[in-house]
Short mmCIF file of C-alpha atoms and ligand atoms in Angstrom, two decimals:
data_model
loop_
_atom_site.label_atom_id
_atom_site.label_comp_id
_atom_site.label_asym_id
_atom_site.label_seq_id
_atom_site.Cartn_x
_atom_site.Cartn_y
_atom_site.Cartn_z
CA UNK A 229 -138.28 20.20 -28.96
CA UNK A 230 -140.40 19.79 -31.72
CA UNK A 231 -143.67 17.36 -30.81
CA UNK A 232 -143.69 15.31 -34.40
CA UNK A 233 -139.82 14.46 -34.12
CA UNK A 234 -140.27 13.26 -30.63
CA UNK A 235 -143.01 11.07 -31.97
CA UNK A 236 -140.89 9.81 -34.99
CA UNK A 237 -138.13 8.99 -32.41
CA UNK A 238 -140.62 7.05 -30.00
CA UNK A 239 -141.97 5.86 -33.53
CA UNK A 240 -140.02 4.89 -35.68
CA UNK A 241 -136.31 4.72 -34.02
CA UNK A 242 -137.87 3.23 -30.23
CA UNK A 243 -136.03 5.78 -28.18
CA UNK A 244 -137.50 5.54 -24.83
CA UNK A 245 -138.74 8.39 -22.71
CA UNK A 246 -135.93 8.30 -20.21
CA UNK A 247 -133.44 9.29 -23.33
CA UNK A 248 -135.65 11.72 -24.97
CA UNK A 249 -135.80 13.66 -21.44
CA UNK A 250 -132.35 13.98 -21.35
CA UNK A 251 -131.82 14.91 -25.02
CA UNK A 252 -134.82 18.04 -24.28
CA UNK A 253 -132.29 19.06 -21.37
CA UNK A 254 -129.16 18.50 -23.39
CA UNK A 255 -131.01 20.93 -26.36
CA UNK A 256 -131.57 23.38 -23.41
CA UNK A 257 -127.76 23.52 -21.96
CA UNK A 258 -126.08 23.16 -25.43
CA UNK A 259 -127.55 26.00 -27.70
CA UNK A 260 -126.13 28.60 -26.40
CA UNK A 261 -122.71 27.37 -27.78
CA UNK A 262 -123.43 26.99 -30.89
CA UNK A 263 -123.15 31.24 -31.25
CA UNK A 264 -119.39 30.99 -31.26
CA UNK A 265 -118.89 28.46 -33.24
CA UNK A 266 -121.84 29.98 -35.62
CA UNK A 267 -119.36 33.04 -35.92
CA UNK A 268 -116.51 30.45 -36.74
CA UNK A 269 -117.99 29.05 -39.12
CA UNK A 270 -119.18 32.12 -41.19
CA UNK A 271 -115.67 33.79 -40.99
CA UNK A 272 -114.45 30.54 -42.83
CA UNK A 273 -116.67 29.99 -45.18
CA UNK A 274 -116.01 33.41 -46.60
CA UNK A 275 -112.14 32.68 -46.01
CA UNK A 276 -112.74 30.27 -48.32
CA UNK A 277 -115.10 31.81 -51.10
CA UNK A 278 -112.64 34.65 -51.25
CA UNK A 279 -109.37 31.99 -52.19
CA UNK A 280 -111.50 30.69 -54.48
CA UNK A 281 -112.02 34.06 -55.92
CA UNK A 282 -108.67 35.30 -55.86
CA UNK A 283 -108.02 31.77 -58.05
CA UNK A 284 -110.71 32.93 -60.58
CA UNK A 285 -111.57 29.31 -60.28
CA UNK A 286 -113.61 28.17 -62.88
CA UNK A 287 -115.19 24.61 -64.35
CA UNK A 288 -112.09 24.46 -66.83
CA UNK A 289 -110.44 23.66 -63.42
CA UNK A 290 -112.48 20.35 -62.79
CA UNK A 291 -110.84 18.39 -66.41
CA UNK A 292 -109.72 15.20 -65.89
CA UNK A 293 -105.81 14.77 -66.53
CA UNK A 294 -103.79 11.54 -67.89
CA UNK A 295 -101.15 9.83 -67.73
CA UNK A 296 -98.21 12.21 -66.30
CA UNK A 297 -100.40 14.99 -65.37
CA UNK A 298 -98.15 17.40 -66.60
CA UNK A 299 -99.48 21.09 -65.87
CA UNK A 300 -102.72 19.85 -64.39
CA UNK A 301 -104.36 23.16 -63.85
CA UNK A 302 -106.66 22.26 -61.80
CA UNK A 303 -104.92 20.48 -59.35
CA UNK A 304 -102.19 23.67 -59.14
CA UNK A 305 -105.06 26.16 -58.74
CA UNK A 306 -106.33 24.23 -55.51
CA UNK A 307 -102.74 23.63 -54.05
CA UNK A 308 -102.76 28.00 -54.52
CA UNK A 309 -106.34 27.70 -53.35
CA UNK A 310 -105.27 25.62 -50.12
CA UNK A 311 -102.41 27.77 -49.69
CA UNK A 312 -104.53 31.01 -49.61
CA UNK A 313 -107.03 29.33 -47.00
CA UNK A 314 -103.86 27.82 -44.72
CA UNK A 315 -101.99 31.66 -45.39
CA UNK A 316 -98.90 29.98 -46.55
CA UNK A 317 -96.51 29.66 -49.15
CA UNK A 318 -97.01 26.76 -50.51
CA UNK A 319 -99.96 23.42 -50.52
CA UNK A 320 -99.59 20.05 -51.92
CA UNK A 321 -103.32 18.56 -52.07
CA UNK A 322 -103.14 15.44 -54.06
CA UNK A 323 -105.77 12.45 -54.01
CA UNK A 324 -102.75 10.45 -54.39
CA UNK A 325 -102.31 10.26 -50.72
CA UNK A 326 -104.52 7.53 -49.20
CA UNK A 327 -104.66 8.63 -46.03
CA UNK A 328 -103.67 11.41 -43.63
CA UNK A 329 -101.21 8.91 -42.37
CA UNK A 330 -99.68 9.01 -45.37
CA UNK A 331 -99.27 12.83 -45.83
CA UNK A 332 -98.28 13.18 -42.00
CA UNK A 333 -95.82 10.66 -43.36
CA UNK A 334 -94.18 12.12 -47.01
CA UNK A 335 -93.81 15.39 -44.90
CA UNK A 336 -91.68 13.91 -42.11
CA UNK A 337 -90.00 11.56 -44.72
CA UNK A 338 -88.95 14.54 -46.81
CA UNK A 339 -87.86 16.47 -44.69
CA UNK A 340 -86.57 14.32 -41.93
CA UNK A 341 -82.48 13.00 -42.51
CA UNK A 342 -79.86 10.40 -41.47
CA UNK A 343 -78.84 11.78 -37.56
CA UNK A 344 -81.57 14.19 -37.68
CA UNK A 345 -84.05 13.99 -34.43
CA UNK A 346 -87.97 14.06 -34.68
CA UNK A 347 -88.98 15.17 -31.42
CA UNK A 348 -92.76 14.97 -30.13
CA UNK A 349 -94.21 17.74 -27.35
CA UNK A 350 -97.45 16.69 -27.52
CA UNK A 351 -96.98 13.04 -26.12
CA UNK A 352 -97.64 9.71 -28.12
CA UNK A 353 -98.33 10.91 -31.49
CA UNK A 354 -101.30 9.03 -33.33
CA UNK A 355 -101.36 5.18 -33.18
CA UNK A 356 -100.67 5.09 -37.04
CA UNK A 357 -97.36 7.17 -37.11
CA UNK A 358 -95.64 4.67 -34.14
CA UNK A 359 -94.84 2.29 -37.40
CA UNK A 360 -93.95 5.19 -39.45
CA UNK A 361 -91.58 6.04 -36.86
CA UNK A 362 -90.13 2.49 -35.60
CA UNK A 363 -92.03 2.51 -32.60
CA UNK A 364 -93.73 -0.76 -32.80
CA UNK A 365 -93.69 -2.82 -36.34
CA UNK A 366 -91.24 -5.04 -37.74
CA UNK A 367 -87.98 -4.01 -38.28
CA UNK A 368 -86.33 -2.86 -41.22
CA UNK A 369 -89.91 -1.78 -43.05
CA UNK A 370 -88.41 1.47 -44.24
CA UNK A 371 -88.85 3.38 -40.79
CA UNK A 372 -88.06 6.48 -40.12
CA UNK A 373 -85.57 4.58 -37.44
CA UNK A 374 -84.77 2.30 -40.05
CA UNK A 375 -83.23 5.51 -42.12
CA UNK A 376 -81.12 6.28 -38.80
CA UNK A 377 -83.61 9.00 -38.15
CA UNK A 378 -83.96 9.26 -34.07
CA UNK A 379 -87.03 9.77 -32.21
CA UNK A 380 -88.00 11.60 -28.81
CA UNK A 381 -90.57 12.31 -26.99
CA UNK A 382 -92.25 14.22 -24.10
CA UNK A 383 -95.95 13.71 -22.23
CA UNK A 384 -98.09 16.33 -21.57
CA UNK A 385 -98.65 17.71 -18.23
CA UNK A 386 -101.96 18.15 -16.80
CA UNK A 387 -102.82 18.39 -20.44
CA UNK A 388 -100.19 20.93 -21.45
CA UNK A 389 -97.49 20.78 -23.30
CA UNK A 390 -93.98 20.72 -20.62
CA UNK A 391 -92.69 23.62 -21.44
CA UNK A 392 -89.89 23.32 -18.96
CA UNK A 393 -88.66 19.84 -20.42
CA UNK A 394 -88.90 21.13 -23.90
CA UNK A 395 -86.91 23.92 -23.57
CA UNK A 396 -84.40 22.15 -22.17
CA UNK A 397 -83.96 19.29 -24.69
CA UNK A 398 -84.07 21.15 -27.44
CA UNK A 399 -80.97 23.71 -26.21
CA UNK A 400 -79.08 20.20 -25.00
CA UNK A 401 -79.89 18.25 -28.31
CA UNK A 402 -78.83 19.61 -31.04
CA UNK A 403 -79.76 16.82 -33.32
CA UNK A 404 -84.00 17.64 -33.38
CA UNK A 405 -84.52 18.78 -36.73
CA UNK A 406 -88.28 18.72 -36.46
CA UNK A 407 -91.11 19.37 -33.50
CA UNK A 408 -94.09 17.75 -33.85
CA UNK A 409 -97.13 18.73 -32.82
CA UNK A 410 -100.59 16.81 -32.53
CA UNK A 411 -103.46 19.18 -32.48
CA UNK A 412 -106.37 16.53 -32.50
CA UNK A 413 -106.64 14.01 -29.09
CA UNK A 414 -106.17 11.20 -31.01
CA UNK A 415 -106.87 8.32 -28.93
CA UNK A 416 -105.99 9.86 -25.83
CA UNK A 417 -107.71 11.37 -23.06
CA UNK A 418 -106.75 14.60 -23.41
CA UNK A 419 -108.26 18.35 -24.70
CA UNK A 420 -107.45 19.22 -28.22
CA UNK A 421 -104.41 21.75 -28.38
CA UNK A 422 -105.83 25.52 -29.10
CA UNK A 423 -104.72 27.54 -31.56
CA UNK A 424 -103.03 29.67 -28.78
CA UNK A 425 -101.19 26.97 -27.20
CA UNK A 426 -99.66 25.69 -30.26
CA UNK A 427 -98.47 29.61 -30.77
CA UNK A 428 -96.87 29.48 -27.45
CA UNK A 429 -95.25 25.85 -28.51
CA UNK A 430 -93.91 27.48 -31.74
CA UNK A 431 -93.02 30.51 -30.67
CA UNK A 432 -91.05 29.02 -27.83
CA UNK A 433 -89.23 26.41 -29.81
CA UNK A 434 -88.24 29.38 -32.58
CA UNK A 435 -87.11 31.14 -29.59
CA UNK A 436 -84.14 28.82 -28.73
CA UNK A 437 -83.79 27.15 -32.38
CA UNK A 438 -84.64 29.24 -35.57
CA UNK A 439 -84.17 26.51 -37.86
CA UNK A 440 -86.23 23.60 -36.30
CA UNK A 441 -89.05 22.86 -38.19
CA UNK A 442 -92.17 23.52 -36.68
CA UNK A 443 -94.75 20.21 -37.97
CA UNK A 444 -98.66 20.05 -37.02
CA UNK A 445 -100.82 17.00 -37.61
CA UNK A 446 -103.85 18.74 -38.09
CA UNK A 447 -106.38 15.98 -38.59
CA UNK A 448 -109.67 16.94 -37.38
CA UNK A 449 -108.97 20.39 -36.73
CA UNK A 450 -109.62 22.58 -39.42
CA UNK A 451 -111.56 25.07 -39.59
CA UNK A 452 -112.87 24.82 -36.06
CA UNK A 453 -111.57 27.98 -35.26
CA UNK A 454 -110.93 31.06 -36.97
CA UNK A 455 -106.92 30.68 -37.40
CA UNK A 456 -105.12 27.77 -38.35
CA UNK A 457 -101.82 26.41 -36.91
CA UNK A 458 -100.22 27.73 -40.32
CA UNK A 459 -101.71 31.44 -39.65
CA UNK A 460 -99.45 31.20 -35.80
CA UNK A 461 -95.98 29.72 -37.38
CA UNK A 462 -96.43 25.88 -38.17
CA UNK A 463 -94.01 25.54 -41.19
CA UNK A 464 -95.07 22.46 -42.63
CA UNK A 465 -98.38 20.63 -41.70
CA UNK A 466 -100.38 17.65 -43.36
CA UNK A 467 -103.96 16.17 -43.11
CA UNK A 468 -106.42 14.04 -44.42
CA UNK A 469 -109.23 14.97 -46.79
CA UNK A 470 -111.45 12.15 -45.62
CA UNK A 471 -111.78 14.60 -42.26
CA UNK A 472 -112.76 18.29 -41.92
CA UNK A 473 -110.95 19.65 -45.03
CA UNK A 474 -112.70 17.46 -47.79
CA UNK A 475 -116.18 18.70 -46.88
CA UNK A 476 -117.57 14.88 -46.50
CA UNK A 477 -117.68 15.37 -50.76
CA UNK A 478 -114.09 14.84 -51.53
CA UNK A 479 -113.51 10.35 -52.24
CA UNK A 480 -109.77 10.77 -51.29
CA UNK A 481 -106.80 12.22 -50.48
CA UNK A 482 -104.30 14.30 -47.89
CA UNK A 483 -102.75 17.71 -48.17
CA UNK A 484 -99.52 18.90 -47.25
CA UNK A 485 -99.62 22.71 -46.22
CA UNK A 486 -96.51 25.54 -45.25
CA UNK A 487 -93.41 26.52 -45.99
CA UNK A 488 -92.22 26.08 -50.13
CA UNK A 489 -88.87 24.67 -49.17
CA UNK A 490 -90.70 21.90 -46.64
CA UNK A 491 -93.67 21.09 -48.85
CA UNK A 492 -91.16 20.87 -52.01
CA UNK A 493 -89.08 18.17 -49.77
CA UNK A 494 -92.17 16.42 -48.93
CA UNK A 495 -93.45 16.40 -53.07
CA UNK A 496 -90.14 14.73 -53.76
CA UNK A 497 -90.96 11.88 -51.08
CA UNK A 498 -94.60 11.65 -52.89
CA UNK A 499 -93.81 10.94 -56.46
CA UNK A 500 -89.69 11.28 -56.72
CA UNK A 501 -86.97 13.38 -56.67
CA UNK A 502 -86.87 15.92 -59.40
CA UNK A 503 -90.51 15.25 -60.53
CA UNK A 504 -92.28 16.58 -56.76
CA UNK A 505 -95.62 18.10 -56.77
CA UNK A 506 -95.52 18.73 -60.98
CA UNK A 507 -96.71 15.08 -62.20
CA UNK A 508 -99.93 13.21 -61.07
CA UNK A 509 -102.66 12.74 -62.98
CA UNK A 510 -105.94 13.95 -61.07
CA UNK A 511 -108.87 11.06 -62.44
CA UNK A 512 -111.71 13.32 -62.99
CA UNK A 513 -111.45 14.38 -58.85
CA UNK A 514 -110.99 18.17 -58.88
CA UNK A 515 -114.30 19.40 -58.50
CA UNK A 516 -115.08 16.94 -55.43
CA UNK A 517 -112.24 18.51 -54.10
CA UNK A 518 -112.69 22.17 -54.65
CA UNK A 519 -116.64 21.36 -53.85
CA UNK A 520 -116.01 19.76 -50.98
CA UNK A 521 -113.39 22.22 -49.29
CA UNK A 522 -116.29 24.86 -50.35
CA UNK A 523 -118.38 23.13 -47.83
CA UNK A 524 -115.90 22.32 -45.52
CA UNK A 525 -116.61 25.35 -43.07
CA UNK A 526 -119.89 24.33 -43.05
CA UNK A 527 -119.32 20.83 -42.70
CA UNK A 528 -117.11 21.01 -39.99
CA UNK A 529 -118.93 22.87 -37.54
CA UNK A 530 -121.85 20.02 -37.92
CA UNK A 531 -119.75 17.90 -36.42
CA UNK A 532 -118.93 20.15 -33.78
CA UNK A 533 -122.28 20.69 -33.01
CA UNK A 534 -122.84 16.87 -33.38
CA UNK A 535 -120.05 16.41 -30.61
CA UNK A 536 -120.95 18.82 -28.43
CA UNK A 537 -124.72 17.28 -28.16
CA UNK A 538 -122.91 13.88 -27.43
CA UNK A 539 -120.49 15.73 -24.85
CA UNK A 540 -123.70 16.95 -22.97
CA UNK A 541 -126.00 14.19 -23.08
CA UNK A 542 -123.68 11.72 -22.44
CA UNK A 543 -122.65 13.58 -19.29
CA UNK A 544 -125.85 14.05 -18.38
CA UNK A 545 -126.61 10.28 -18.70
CA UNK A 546 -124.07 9.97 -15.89
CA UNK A 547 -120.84 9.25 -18.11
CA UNK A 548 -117.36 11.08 -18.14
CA UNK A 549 -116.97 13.06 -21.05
CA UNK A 550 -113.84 14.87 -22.67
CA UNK A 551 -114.40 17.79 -23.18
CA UNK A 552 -117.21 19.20 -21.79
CA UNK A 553 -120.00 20.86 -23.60
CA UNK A 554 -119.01 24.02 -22.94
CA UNK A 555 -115.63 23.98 -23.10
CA UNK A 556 -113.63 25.51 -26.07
CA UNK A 557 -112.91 23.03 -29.33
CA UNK A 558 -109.81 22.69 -31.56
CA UNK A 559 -111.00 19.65 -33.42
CA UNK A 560 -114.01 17.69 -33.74
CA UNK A 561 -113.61 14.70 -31.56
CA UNK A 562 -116.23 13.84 -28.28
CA UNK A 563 -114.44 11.29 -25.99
CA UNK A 564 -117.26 9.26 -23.95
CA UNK A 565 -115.42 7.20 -21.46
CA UNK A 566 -117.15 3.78 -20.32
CA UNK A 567 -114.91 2.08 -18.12
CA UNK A 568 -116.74 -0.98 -19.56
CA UNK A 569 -116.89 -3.11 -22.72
CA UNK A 570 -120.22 -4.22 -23.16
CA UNK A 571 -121.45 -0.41 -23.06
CA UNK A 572 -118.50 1.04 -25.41
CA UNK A 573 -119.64 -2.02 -28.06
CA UNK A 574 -123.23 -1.13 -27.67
CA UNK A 575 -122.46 2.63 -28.14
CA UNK A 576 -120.57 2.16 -31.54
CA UNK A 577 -123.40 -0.36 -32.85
CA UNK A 578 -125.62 1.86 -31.52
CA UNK A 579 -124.04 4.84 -34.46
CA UNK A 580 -123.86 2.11 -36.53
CA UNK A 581 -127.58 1.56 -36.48
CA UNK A 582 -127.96 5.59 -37.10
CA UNK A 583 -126.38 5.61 -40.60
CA UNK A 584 -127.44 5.95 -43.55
CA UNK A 585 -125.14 3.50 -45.21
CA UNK A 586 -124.56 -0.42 -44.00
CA UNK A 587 -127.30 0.63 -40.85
CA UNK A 588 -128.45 -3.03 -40.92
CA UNK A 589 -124.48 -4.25 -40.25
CA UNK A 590 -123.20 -5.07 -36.56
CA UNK A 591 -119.62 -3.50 -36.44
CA UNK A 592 -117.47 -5.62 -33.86
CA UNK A 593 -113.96 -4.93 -32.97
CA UNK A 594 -110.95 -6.17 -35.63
CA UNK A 595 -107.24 -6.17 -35.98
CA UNK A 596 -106.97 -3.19 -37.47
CA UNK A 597 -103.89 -2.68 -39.94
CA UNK A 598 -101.79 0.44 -38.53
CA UNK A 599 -103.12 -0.44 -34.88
CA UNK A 600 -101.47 -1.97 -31.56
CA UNK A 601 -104.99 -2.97 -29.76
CA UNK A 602 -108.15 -4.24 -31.54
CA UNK A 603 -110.59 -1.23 -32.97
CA UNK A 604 -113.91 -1.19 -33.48
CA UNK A 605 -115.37 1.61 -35.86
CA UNK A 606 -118.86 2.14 -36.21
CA UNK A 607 -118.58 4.19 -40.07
CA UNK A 608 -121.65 3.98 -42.05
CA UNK A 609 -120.25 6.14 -44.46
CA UNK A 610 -120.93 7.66 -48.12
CA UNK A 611 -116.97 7.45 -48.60
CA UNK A 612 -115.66 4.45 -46.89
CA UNK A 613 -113.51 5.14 -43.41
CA UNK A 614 -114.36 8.65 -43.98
CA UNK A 615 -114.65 10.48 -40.63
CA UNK A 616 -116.18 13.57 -41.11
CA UNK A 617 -119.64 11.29 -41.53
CA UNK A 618 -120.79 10.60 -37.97
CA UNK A 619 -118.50 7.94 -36.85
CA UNK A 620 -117.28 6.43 -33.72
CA UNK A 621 -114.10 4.34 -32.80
CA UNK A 622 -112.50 2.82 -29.97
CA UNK A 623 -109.37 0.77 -29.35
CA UNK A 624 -110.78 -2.26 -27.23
CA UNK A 625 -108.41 -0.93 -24.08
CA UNK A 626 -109.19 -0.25 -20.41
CA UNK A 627 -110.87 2.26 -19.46
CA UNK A 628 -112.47 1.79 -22.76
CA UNK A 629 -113.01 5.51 -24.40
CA UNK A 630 -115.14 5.63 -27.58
CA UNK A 631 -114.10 8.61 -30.16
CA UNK A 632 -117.25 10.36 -32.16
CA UNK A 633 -116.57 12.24 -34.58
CA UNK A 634 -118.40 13.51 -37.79
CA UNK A 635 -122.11 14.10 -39.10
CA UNK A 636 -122.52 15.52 -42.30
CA UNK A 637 -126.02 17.19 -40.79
CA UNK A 638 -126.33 18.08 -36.85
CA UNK A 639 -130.21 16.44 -36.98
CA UNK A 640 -128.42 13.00 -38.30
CA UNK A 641 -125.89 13.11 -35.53
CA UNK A 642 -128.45 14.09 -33.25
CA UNK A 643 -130.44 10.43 -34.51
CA UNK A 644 -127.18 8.50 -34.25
CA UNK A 645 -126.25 9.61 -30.42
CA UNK A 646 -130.13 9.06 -29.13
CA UNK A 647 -129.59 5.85 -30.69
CA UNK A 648 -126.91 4.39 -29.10
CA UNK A 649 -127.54 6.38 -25.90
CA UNK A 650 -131.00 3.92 -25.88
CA UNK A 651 -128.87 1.26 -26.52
CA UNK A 652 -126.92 1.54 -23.40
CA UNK A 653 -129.42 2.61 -20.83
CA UNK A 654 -132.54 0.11 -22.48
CA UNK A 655 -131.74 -2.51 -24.25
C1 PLP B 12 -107.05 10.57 -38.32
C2 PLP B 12 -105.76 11.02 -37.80
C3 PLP B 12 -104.57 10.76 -38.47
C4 PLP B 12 -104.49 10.04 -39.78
O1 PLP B 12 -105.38 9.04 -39.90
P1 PLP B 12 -105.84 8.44 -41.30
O2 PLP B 12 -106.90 7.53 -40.87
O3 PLP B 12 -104.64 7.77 -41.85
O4 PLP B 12 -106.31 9.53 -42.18
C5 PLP B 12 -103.41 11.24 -37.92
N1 PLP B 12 -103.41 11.95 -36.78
C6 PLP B 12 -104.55 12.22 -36.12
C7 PLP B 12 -104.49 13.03 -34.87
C8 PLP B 12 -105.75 11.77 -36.61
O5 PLP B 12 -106.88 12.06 -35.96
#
């Protein structure tokens, strides 16, 4: 590695030897990766140049609407622009939504009814959507359970989704209405679901019941691969734009992606019934959000790079890590598990002390809204919470897991990892 670096990292950030050994050898293991996801990454980029094209977008698209919103072009042209990029009927982008949460949320909402099952294959869906559902929370919140809408779920096996079990509750229950699928860990310890296995999911599920609806929370997932869940069958599928999608440029938002029928439901759970996806003034946003989906496929596959440095040095450093450097990605998430406290809280502080924003604050773990155990989230972020800057997060839980995620540059999350990898082995 390049001699003046390593002397600004002895320098200026105190990295000691012993970390910036491990980091040459990490460099030396890791770079042949990056080819593939190199490849990825161009074949997006000009997936999404060419919507943009086919949208003649233009700067009359970036105007800031009022009041109603009525005939907004702008934000129209990027729900076509979404749908070209997701190769689906319909999109529903909308900085409206405050979170992904939210958008995972007005899509099961409007499309989920009274009697009608929501039934999970990929195990415990994201920590946020147990209240949504009526898993944990206070009763009578406006639940899905509170609505009479019934939940099931099964676990993964060995990682996989239980095919067997599947098959058979969805021939024996006749109520599921819709299958959701997680493609993103989440706070589990498990691989991200490839694009191939959530064709197999879909394709097996259509196979015994046309007329479920197929739904994939694709936080953290796009473009990390060439196809999206969309391109294999997903009919409806939501995420946030603080992740992947929003380029680290876009302030807020979520998008709802797939079928017109689904994403029309889901509109009428956003604003109301009868006024859907055509109302909504847009507050001078449009251009963040075109700009920053521009960038997106660029974006995205710093962070994977970023992660894939923390998978190997981490491991190298004598720490389990999920996955491994050189296995294949469907989202952007590193797992580093620490089966102790004291080093998890030093590895978050240690990002902390890496960003660029709020660098000089000590993050300690809260009671986070939305959350069963404490979390502590080490975001020193241009847009607050946003996750596609180099963040880590951890629920304060045995065997105490930290989630990294994010960097808007791979030399920034390169900075951030040395620096809380010195935390934990020398201070
Ligand atoms: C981030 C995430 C969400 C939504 O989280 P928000 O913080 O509300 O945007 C949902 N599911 C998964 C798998 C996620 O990673």
């Amino acid at each position: 590695m390049f001699d003046l670096t390593k002397e600004q990292l002895k320098n200026l950030y105190k990295i000691g030897e012993n970390v910036i050994d491990l980091y040459d050898k990490a460099l030396e293991d890791i770079e042949v990766e990056f080819k593939s996801y190199h490849q990825i990454r161009e074949y997006n980029q000009l997936k999404v140049l060419n919507a943009l094209q086919k949208e003649r977008i233009s700067d009359s698209h970036f105007t800031n609407s009022t009041g109603y919103g009525y005939a907004d072009i702008g934000r129209d042209s990027l729900d076509k622009v979404y749908a070209r990029v997701f190769n689906c009927e319909s999109a529903l982008v909308r900085p409206h939504f405050v979170s992904g949460t939210h958008a995972i949320g007005t899509a099961l909402f409007g499309n989920l009814r009274p009697g009608d099952t929501m039934f999970a294959v990929t195990g415990s869906p994201y920590d946020t959507l147990h209240s949504i559902i009526g898993l944990t929370g206070e009763d009578n919140t406006g639940s899905l359970k509170d609505y009479g809408i019934n939940y099931r779920q099964i676990d993964l096996k060995g990682g996989k989704v239980d095919f067997d079990s599947m098959e058979e509750i969805l021939r024996e229950d006749k109520s599921i209405r819709l299958v959701h699928i997680q493609r993103s860990t989440g706070y589990g310890w498990r691989n991200s679901m490839l694009i191939s296995e959530i064709k197999d999911v879909i394709e097996r599920v259509k196979s015994i019941r046309k007329d479920v609806i197929c739904f994939v929370d694709n936080c953290y997932g796009e473009f990390t691969d060439t196809l999206e869940p969309t391109d294999v069958g997903a009919d409806l599928m939501a995420g946030s734009l603080i992740k992947n999608i929003g380029g680290g440029i876009a302030p807020t938002g979520g998008y709802i992606v797939g079928k017109s029928e689904y994403v029309e439901m889901a509109s009428y759970r956003l604003t109301t019934p009868g006024l859907g996806g055509e109302c909504g003034s847009t507050f001078g946003v449009m251009r963040l959000l075109f700009q920053g989906l521009f960038l997106a496929p660029h974006i995205s596959m710093e962070a994977v790079k970023g992660a894939i440095l923390c998978s190997r040095i981490m491991e190298l450093a004598g720490f389990e890590v999920l996955p491994k450097y050189n296995e294949k990605r469907s989202d952007i998430i590193q797992a580093v598990k620490f089966n102790d406290k004291e080093k998890l809280i030093k590895f978050c502080k240690g990002i902390q002390a890496g960003s660029p924003i709020d660098s000089f604050v000590q993050c300690e773990p809260w009671e986070m809204p939305g959350y069963e155990d404490q979390v502590i989230m080490a975001a020193g972020a241009f847009v607050q919470g946003s996750s596609i800057e180099l963040s880590a997060d951890a629920p304060i839980r045995d065997p105490y897991i930290a989630y990294l995620q994010g960097g808007l540059t791979f030399d920034h999350a390169k900075i951030g990892i040395l620096i809380a990898l010195n935390k934990i082995i020398n201070e």
